Each structure stands twice: as structure tokens, then as C-alpha cells.
Amino acid sequence: MKKIAIYGKGGIGKSTTVSNVSAAMAAMGLKVLQIGCDPKADSTRNLTGGENIPTVLDTLREQSDATLEELVVESSTGVLCVEAGGPVPGVGCAGRGIITAFEKLEELDAYTIYRPDVVLYDVLGDVVCGGFAMPIRGGYADEVCIVTSGEMMSLYAATNISHAVKSFGKRGYASLRGLILNAKNFAGEQELVDKAAAEIGAPVLYRLPRDPAVQQAEAQGKTVVEAFPDSEMAGHYTALAKLLLEEDAKA
């Protein structure tokens, strides 16, 4: 079972990237479990027809004895979808919510029962507190990738995430695989990302171009891989998926 945590600043296109990679891996015949670790609970929307699925935390608030079938939704593409969710607005801690969701999935033997080939954690990277760092430090993920653009705040978040990964990496937890550029297509962007990657000490694994097919697919509540499987952009997501499935040369 390959376990990858994908981090990034909110709004950078991280969930779009993760859901397309999940769909691409599923199209290869792999069983994929995607776990959204963001209070907005929108990681899997493009896999589930544009609809939000019930979150682990919302379900547990209504019934503490929820079953695995009530927490995991299989999409039309075959991807197993989970949304951790968040606390009631103004009350509680989002990071703690992620920990609760993870513990519940373990308690219900989700990984043993579903036996996924790949687990993708889609994690908000604006704040790398204890809860949001759970995939790194809890032994849930083997490696971490960071989605970024060349914008300053996106690169700032990427730097913070890399520091957290390296800090925990010294204790034998997840390692930093590299950056995934989700391009905004402004002048000098590639150079800015290359410079940041050099400072972080991680490679730029893949460069995703800006493509209107992404918005067109999302308008249908789908991934590009599902809506436009023969498109150039679907080819990019498939290439990225294959790259992530390879063994990390540094491991």
C-alpha cells in the first residue's frame, strides 16, 4: 500500500490535482482511497458529481457508532472517498478533527477491510499544526508532495510544510518527495518555483500547465480524467499519477 500526503496552500488547486490523480490511478485498475483533510470538506467533490459527501466528524456528531459504510463513499470512477470535515464553526479545532477522523478509520479497520493499493491524503497546508501534520508524523503517509504555484504566499506555505516534513523526517516519518507546480502562467513563474525548490532542497516533480479543461470538467462536477479522458490535460494527470507510483529514488 503506497501512502502519499499532498499538501498545499488553500486555493492553489491541490484538491483538483489530488482528485484527478486519484481518478487516473483508478483508471489504471488500482484501488484508491482519497482522504480529504480540510474543514471545507471539498476534496472529493469532483469525484462525486460535484456533491459534498457526509464528513466523518458530522456523521460522528449524529451517531458515535457510525459504520465504515457511512464514512466511505465509492465514486463513479471507483475511488473510495472520505472527508474528515471540521468542527462546528466557532467551536473546536480543525486539526483535532483530523486526528479524530483518522482514529475512527483505524478503529473501524478501514485500511484492512478496503485494502487500497494507494492512499492519498489531501491536506490543507496553510497551518501545519499538530492535527494537519498528522499524516506526516502519525506514520500514515510514507512521502509528502507539495502543490504550489509561483505566487509568494503559495511558496511561503510550501517552505513551511517542507520544514515540518524535514523535522518529522528525522524521526523516521514521511519524507519530502518534491513539489508539484500547478502553474498560474505569469512571467517568471517557473524560475521562482525552481529557486524555491533549490532553497527547500527538493525537486520539482511535475509541472501542470494551466488548461481550461479543468474548469470545464469541474462545471460538470467531474475530474478532467473522467470528463475529457483523451485531452492533453488528462494526459498530464496520468503522467503525474504514474510518477507518484514510482519508488522515490531517495528512499
mmCIF file of C-alpha atoms in Angstrom:
data_model
loop_
_atom_site.group_PDB
_atom_site.id
_atom_site.type_symbol
_atom_site.label_atom_id
_atom_site.label_comp_id
_atom_site.label_asym_id
_atom_site.label_seq_id
_atom_site.Cartn_x
_atom_site.Cartn_y
_atom_site.Cartn_z
ATOM 1 C CA MET A 1 0.000 0.000 0.000
ATOM 2 C CA LYS A 2 1.517 3.311 -1.121
ATOM 3 C CA LYS A 3 0.587 6.232 1.129
ATOM 4 C CA ILE A 4 1.109 9.789 -0.104
ATOM 5 C CA ALA A 5 0.176 13.053 1.612
ATOM 6 C CA ILE A 6 -0.291 16.012 -0.719
ATOM 7 C CA TYR A 7 -0.140 19.444 0.911
ATOM 8 C CA GLY A 8 -0.564 22.968 -0.372
ATOM 9 C CA LYS A 9 -1.911 26.401 0.374
ATOM 10 C CA GLY A 10 -5.695 26.739 0.267
ATOM 11 C CA GLY A 11 -6.981 27.639 -3.193
ATOM 12 C CA ILE A 12 -3.841 26.533 -5.020
ATOM 13 C CA GLY A 13 -5.586 23.693 -6.875
ATOM 14 C CA LYS A 14 -4.420 20.948 -4.547
ATOM 15 C CA SER A 15 -7.758 19.138 -4.317
ATOM 16 C CA THR A 16 -8.222 19.385 -8.083
ATOM 17 C CA THR A 17 -4.782 17.838 -8.545
ATOM 18 C CA VAL A 18 -5.351 15.082 -5.977
ATOM 19 C CA SER A 19 -8.790 14.084 -7.285
ATOM 20 C CA ASN A 20 -7.509 13.926 -10.873
ATOM 21 C CA VAL A 21 -4.536 11.820 -9.786
ATOM 22 C CA SER A 22 -6.926 9.534 -7.873
ATOM 23 C CA ALA A 23 -9.129 9.142 -10.944
ATOM 24 C CA ALA A 24 -6.089 8.450 -13.133
ATOM 25 C CA MET A 25 -4.830 5.777 -10.743
ATOM 26 C CA ALA A 26 -8.287 4.202 -10.566
ATOM 27 C CA ALA A 27 -8.386 4.134 -14.375
ATOM 28 C CA MET A 28 -5.160 2.096 -14.215
ATOM 29 C CA GLY A 29 -7.047 -0.538 -12.238
ATOM 30 C CA LEU A 30 -5.771 0.436 -8.798
ATOM 31 C CA LYS A 31 -7.943 0.695 -5.710
ATOM 32 C CA VAL A 32 -7.519 4.254 -4.425
ATOM 33 C CA LEU A 33 -8.605 5.757 -1.107
ATOM 34 C CA GLN A 34 -8.673 9.576 -1.052
ATOM 35 C CA ILE A 35 -8.983 11.234 2.342
ATOM 36 C CA GLY A 36 -9.771 14.944 2.412
ATOM 37 C CA CYS A 37 -8.186 16.678 5.416
ATOM 38 C CA ASP A 38 -9.668 20.148 5.109
ATOM 39 C CA PRO A 39 -12.574 21.613 7.132
ATOM 40 C CA LYS A 40 -14.170 22.744 3.833
ATOM 41 C CA ALA A 41 -14.661 19.051 3.033
ATOM 42 C CA ASP A 42 -14.486 19.633 -0.727
ATOM 43 C CA SER A 43 -11.529 17.404 -1.630
ATOM 44 C CA THR A 44 -13.638 14.732 -3.311
ATOM 45 C CA ARG A 45 -16.365 16.870 -4.948
ATOM 46 C CA ASN A 46 -15.058 16.290 -8.464
ATOM 47 C CA LEU A 47 -15.196 12.551 -7.878
ATOM 48 C CA THR A 48 -18.766 12.565 -6.570
ATOM 49 C CA GLY A 49 -20.640 14.548 -9.195
ATOM 50 C CA GLY A 50 -19.977 17.922 -7.597
ATOM 51 C CA GLU A 51 -21.779 16.909 -4.404
ATOM 52 C CA ASN A 52 -20.293 17.065 -0.927
ATOM 53 C CA ILE A 53 -20.318 13.727 0.877
ATOM 54 C CA PRO A 54 -21.069 13.383 4.621
ATOM 55 C CA THR A 55 -17.948 14.081 6.666
ATOM 56 C CA VAL A 56 -16.573 11.802 9.353
ATOM 57 C CA LEU A 57 -16.994 14.465 12.033
ATOM 58 C CA ASP A 58 -20.571 15.382 11.054
ATOM 59 C CA THR A 59 -21.532 11.717 10.993
ATOM 60 C CA LEU A 60 -19.928 11.051 14.377
ATOM 61 C CA ARG A 61 -21.706 14.056 15.889
ATOM 62 C CA GLU A 62 -25.011 12.487 14.873
ATOM 63 C CA GLN A 63 -24.094 8.899 15.761
ATOM 64 C CA SER A 64 -20.943 7.895 17.577
ATOM 65 C CA ASP A 65 -21.343 4.276 16.444
ATOM 66 C CA ALA A 66 -21.206 5.074 12.714
ATOM 67 C CA THR A 67 -20.232 2.223 10.417
ATOM 68 C CA LEU A 68 -17.458 2.282 7.826
ATOM 69 C CA GLU A 69 -20.052 2.264 5.033
ATOM 70 C CA GLU A 70 -21.416 5.536 6.409
ATOM 71 C CA LEU A 71 -17.995 7.197 6.314
ATOM 72 C CA VAL A 72 -16.608 5.934 2.990
ATOM 73 C CA VAL A 73 -18.280 6.722 -0.350
ATOM 74 C CA GLU A 74 -17.269 4.989 -3.585
ATOM 75 C CA SER A 75 -17.310 7.350 -6.566
ATOM 76 C CA SER A 76 -18.405 6.538 -10.099
ATOM 77 C CA THR A 77 -14.710 6.286 -11.008
ATOM 78 C CA GLY A 78 -14.196 3.659 -8.305
ATOM 79 C CA VAL A 79 -12.242 5.919 -5.943
ATOM 80 C CA LEU A 80 -13.053 5.427 -2.248
ATOM 81 C CA CYS A 81 -13.760 8.883 -0.818
ATOM 82 C CA VAL A 82 -13.553 10.132 2.768
ATOM 83 C CA GLU A 83 -13.881 13.681 4.082
ATOM 84 C CA ALA A 84 -12.600 14.286 7.621
ATOM 85 C CA GLY A 85 -14.578 17.500 7.946
ATOM 86 C CA GLY A 86 -14.213 20.091 10.673
ATOM 87 C CA PRO A 87 -15.702 21.353 13.919
ATOM 88 C CA VAL A 88 -18.884 23.370 14.298
ATOM 89 C CA PRO A 89 -17.927 26.940 13.225
ATOM 90 C CA GLY A 90 -16.526 28.886 16.151
ATOM 91 C CA VAL A 91 -16.169 25.814 18.335
ATOM 92 C CA GLY A 92 -13.315 23.315 18.477
ATOM 93 C CA CYS A 93 -10.135 22.756 16.499
ATOM 94 C CA ALA A 94 -9.924 21.678 12.847
ATOM 95 C CA GLY A 95 -6.614 19.950 13.445
ATOM 96 C CA ARG A 96 -8.071 17.932 16.284
ATOM 97 C CA GLY A 97 -10.916 16.978 13.953
ATOM 98 C CA ILE A 98 -8.461 15.360 11.542
ATOM 99 C CA ILE A 99 -6.962 13.326 14.369
ATOM 100 C CA THR A 100 -10.441 12.167 15.416
ATOM 101 C CA ALA A 101 -11.308 11.141 11.852
ATOM 102 C CA PHE A 102 -8.064 9.203 11.420
ATOM 103 C CA GLU A 103 -8.535 7.407 14.725
ATOM 104 C CA LYS A 104 -12.082 6.415 13.767
ATOM 105 C CA LEU A 105 -10.993 4.995 10.411
ATOM 106 C CA GLU A 106 -8.337 2.945 12.199
ATOM 107 C CA GLU A 107 -10.802 1.799 14.833
ATOM 108 C CA LEU A 108 -13.091 0.523 12.065
ATOM 109 C CA ASP A 109 -10.172 -1.206 10.259
ATOM 110 C CA ALA A 110 -10.726 0.809 7.078
ATOM 111 C CA TYR A 111 -7.285 0.048 5.624
ATOM 112 C CA THR A 112 -7.588 -3.679 6.323
ATOM 113 C CA ILE A 113 -11.131 -4.017 5.011
ATOM 114 C CA TYR A 114 -10.752 -1.967 1.818
ATOM 115 C CA ARG A 115 -7.108 -2.935 1.205
ATOM 116 C CA PRO A 116 -6.352 0.056 -1.066
ATOM 117 C CA ASP A 117 -3.328 -0.011 -3.350
ATOM 118 C CA VAL A 118 -2.870 3.724 -2.840
ATOM 119 C CA VAL A 119 -3.969 6.141 -0.099
ATOM 120 C CA LEU A 120 -3.883 9.842 -0.966
ATOM 121 C CA TYR A 121 -4.252 12.368 1.844
ATOM 122 C CA ASP A 122 -5.325 15.814 0.623
ATOM 123 C CA VAL A 123 -4.148 18.178 3.358
ATOM 124 C CA LEU A 124 -4.556 21.932 3.803
ATOM 125 C CA GLY A 125 -1.085 23.412 4.196
ATOM 126 C CA ASP A 126 -1.706 26.983 5.373
ATOM 127 C CA VAL A 127 -1.234 25.950 9.010
ATOM 128 C CA VAL A 128 0.896 22.905 9.804
ATOM 129 C CA CYS A 129 -0.301 22.408 13.387
ATOM 130 C CA GLY A 130 -0.355 19.030 15.126
ATOM 131 C CA GLY A 131 -3.590 17.902 13.506
ATOM 132 C CA PHE A 132 -2.727 18.968 9.977
ATOM 133 C CA ALA A 133 0.697 17.374 10.420
ATOM 134 C CA MET A 134 -0.950 14.067 11.399
ATOM 135 C CA PRO A 135 -0.362 12.375 8.008
ATOM 136 C CA ILE A 136 3.345 13.199 8.349
ATOM 137 C CA ARG A 137 4.000 12.440 11.992
ATOM 138 C CA GLY A 138 1.424 9.743 12.648
ATOM 139 C CA GLY A 139 3.002 7.254 10.273
ATOM 140 C CA TYR A 140 0.019 7.430 7.933
ATOM 141 C CA ALA A 141 1.961 8.651 4.893
ATOM 142 C CA ASP A 142 5.290 7.422 3.523
ATOM 143 C CA GLU A 143 6.011 10.509 1.461
ATOM 144 C CA VAL A 144 4.825 14.080 1.046
ATOM 145 C CA CYS A 145 4.335 16.177 -2.087
ATOM 146 C CA ILE A 146 3.560 19.887 -2.082
ATOM 147 C CA VAL A 147 1.362 21.574 -4.703
ATOM 148 C CA THR A 148 2.392 25.167 -5.344
ATOM 149 C CA SER A 149 2.331 27.957 -7.878
ATOM 150 C CA GLY A 150 4.940 30.681 -8.219
ATOM 151 C CA GLU A 151 2.919 33.091 -6.081
ATOM 152 C CA MET A 152 4.658 34.323 -2.951
ATOM 153 C CA MET A 153 2.168 33.036 -0.362
ATOM 154 C CA SER A 154 1.969 29.644 -2.060
ATOM 155 C CA LEU A 155 5.762 29.292 -1.956
ATOM 156 C CA TYR A 156 5.805 30.561 1.631
ATOM 157 C CA ALA A 157 3.360 27.796 2.603
ATOM 158 C CA ALA A 158 5.445 25.256 0.686
ATOM 159 C CA THR A 159 8.533 26.290 2.650
ATOM 160 C CA ASN A 160 6.694 25.932 5.978
ATOM 161 C CA ILE A 161 5.382 22.496 5.005
ATOM 162 C CA SER A 162 8.854 21.367 3.942
ATOM 163 C CA HIS A 163 10.280 22.441 7.313
ATOM 164 C CA ALA A 164 7.618 20.397 9.110
ATOM 165 C CA VAL A 165 8.269 17.326 6.947
ATOM 166 C CA LYS A 166 12.022 17.535 7.464
ATOM 167 C CA SER A 167 11.566 17.977 11.202
ATOM 168 C CA PHE A 168 9.491 14.820 11.472
ATOM 169 C CA GLY A 169 11.605 13.022 8.882
ATOM 170 C CA LYS A 170 14.477 12.912 11.354
ATOM 171 C CA ARG A 171 12.275 10.654 13.488
ATOM 172 C CA GLY A 172 11.678 8.173 10.692
ATOM 173 C CA TYR A 173 8.336 9.523 9.480
ATOM 174 C CA ALA A 174 7.300 10.624 5.969
ATOM 175 C CA SER A 175 9.902 12.092 3.621
ATOM 176 C CA LEU A 176 9.507 15.040 1.244
ATOM 177 C CA ARG A 177 9.234 13.746 -2.331
ATOM 178 C CA GLY A 178 9.097 17.138 -4.048
ATOM 179 C CA LEU A 179 6.976 19.975 -5.422
ATOM 180 C CA ILE A 180 4.186 19.850 -7.991
ATOM 181 C CA LEU A 181 3.841 23.127 -9.896
ATOM 182 C CA ASN A 182 0.243 23.999 -10.682
ATOM 183 C CA ALA A 183 1.027 26.878 -13.000
ATOM 184 C CA LYS A 184 -0.717 30.258 -12.963
ATOM 185 C CA ASN A 185 1.168 31.220 -16.145
ATOM 186 C CA PHE A 186 2.634 34.580 -15.130
ATOM 187 C CA ALA A 187 6.024 35.865 -16.239
ATOM 188 C CA GLY A 188 8.947 34.377 -14.338
ATOM 189 C CA GLU A 189 6.852 31.782 -12.508
ATOM 190 C CA GLN A 190 8.950 28.777 -13.498
ATOM 191 C CA GLU A 191 12.136 30.465 -12.301
ATOM 192 C CA LEU A 192 10.572 31.452 -8.959
ATOM 193 C CA VAL A 193 9.489 27.867 -8.301
ATOM 194 C CA ASP A 194 12.892 26.486 -9.336
ATOM 195 C CA LYS A 195 14.593 28.927 -6.944
ATOM 196 C CA ALA A 196 12.272 27.970 -4.072
ATOM 197 C CA ALA A 197 12.753 24.258 -4.770
ATOM 198 C CA ALA A 198 16.527 24.709 -4.633
ATOM 199 C CA GLU A 199 16.252 26.540 -1.308
ATOM 200 C CA ILE A 200 13.959 23.849 0.108
ATOM 201 C CA GLY A 201 16.222 21.119 -1.241
ATOM 202 C CA ALA A 202 13.519 19.247 -3.128
ATOM 203 C CA PRO A 203 12.926 18.634 -6.842
ATOM 204 C CA VAL A 204 10.044 19.970 -8.918
ATOM 205 C CA LEU A 205 8.419 16.624 -9.670
ATOM 206 C CA TYR A 206 5.955 17.795 -12.287
ATOM 207 C CA ARG A 207 4.740 20.991 -13.947
ATOM 208 C CA LEU A 208 0.995 21.071 -14.592
ATOM 209 C CA PRO A 209 0.029 23.649 -17.221
ATOM 210 C CA ARG A 210 -2.990 25.912 -16.927
ATOM 211 C CA ASP A 211 -5.799 24.424 -19.023
ATOM 212 C CA PRO A 212 -9.477 25.456 -19.421
ATOM 213 C CA ALA A 213 -10.417 21.757 -19.421
ATOM 214 C CA VAL A 214 -10.024 21.821 -15.624
ATOM 215 C CA GLN A 215 -12.772 24.426 -15.135
ATOM 216 C CA GLN A 216 -14.942 22.805 -17.821
ATOM 217 C CA ALA A 217 -14.732 19.446 -16.038
ATOM 218 C CA GLU A 218 -15.408 20.980 -12.628
ATOM 219 C CA ALA A 219 -18.517 22.674 -14.018
ATOM 220 C CA GLN A 220 -19.785 19.128 -14.646
ATOM 221 C CA GLY A 221 -18.751 18.017 -11.144
ATOM 222 C CA LYS A 222 -16.089 15.763 -12.638
ATOM 223 C CA THR A 223 -12.342 15.354 -12.904
ATOM 224 C CA VAL A 224 -10.664 16.052 -16.235
ATOM 225 C CA VAL A 225 -9.689 12.379 -16.332
ATOM 226 C CA GLU A 226 -13.363 11.372 -16.254
ATOM 227 C CA ALA A 227 -14.872 14.204 -18.329
ATOM 228 C CA PHE A 228 -12.177 14.508 -21.016
ATOM 229 C CA PRO A 229 -10.105 11.311 -20.858
ATOM 230 C CA ASP A 230 -8.448 11.914 -24.230
ATOM 231 C CA SER A 231 -7.460 15.518 -23.520
ATOM 232 C CA GLU A 232 -3.908 16.762 -23.143
ATOM 233 C CA MET A 233 -4.616 17.741 -19.524
ATOM 234 C CA ALA A 234 -5.857 14.239 -18.659
ATOM 235 C CA GLY A 235 -2.563 13.007 -20.084
ATOM 236 C CA HIS A 236 -0.681 15.288 -17.680
ATOM 237 C CA TYR A 237 -2.594 13.989 -14.669
ATOM 238 C CA THR A 238 -1.996 10.404 -15.787
ATOM 239 C CA ALA A 239 1.726 11.088 -16.199
ATOM 240 C CA LEU A 240 1.828 12.614 -12.709
ATOM 241 C CA ALA A 241 -0.050 9.619 -11.282
ATOM 242 C CA LYS A 242 2.474 7.223 -12.839
ATOM 243 C CA LEU A 243 5.346 9.291 -11.466
ATOM 244 C CA LEU A 244 3.908 9.202 -7.946
ATOM 245 C CA LEU A 245 3.513 5.452 -8.153
ATOM 246 C CA GLU A 246 7.221 5.047 -8.794
ATOM 247 C CA GLU A 247 9.533 4.452 -5.867
ATOM 248 C CA ASP A 248 11.186 7.568 -4.525
ATOM 249 C CA ALA A 249 14.795 7.433 -5.648
ATOM 250 C CA LYS A 250 15.867 8.962 -2.316
ATOM 251 C CA ALA A 251 14.068 6.294 -0.258
#
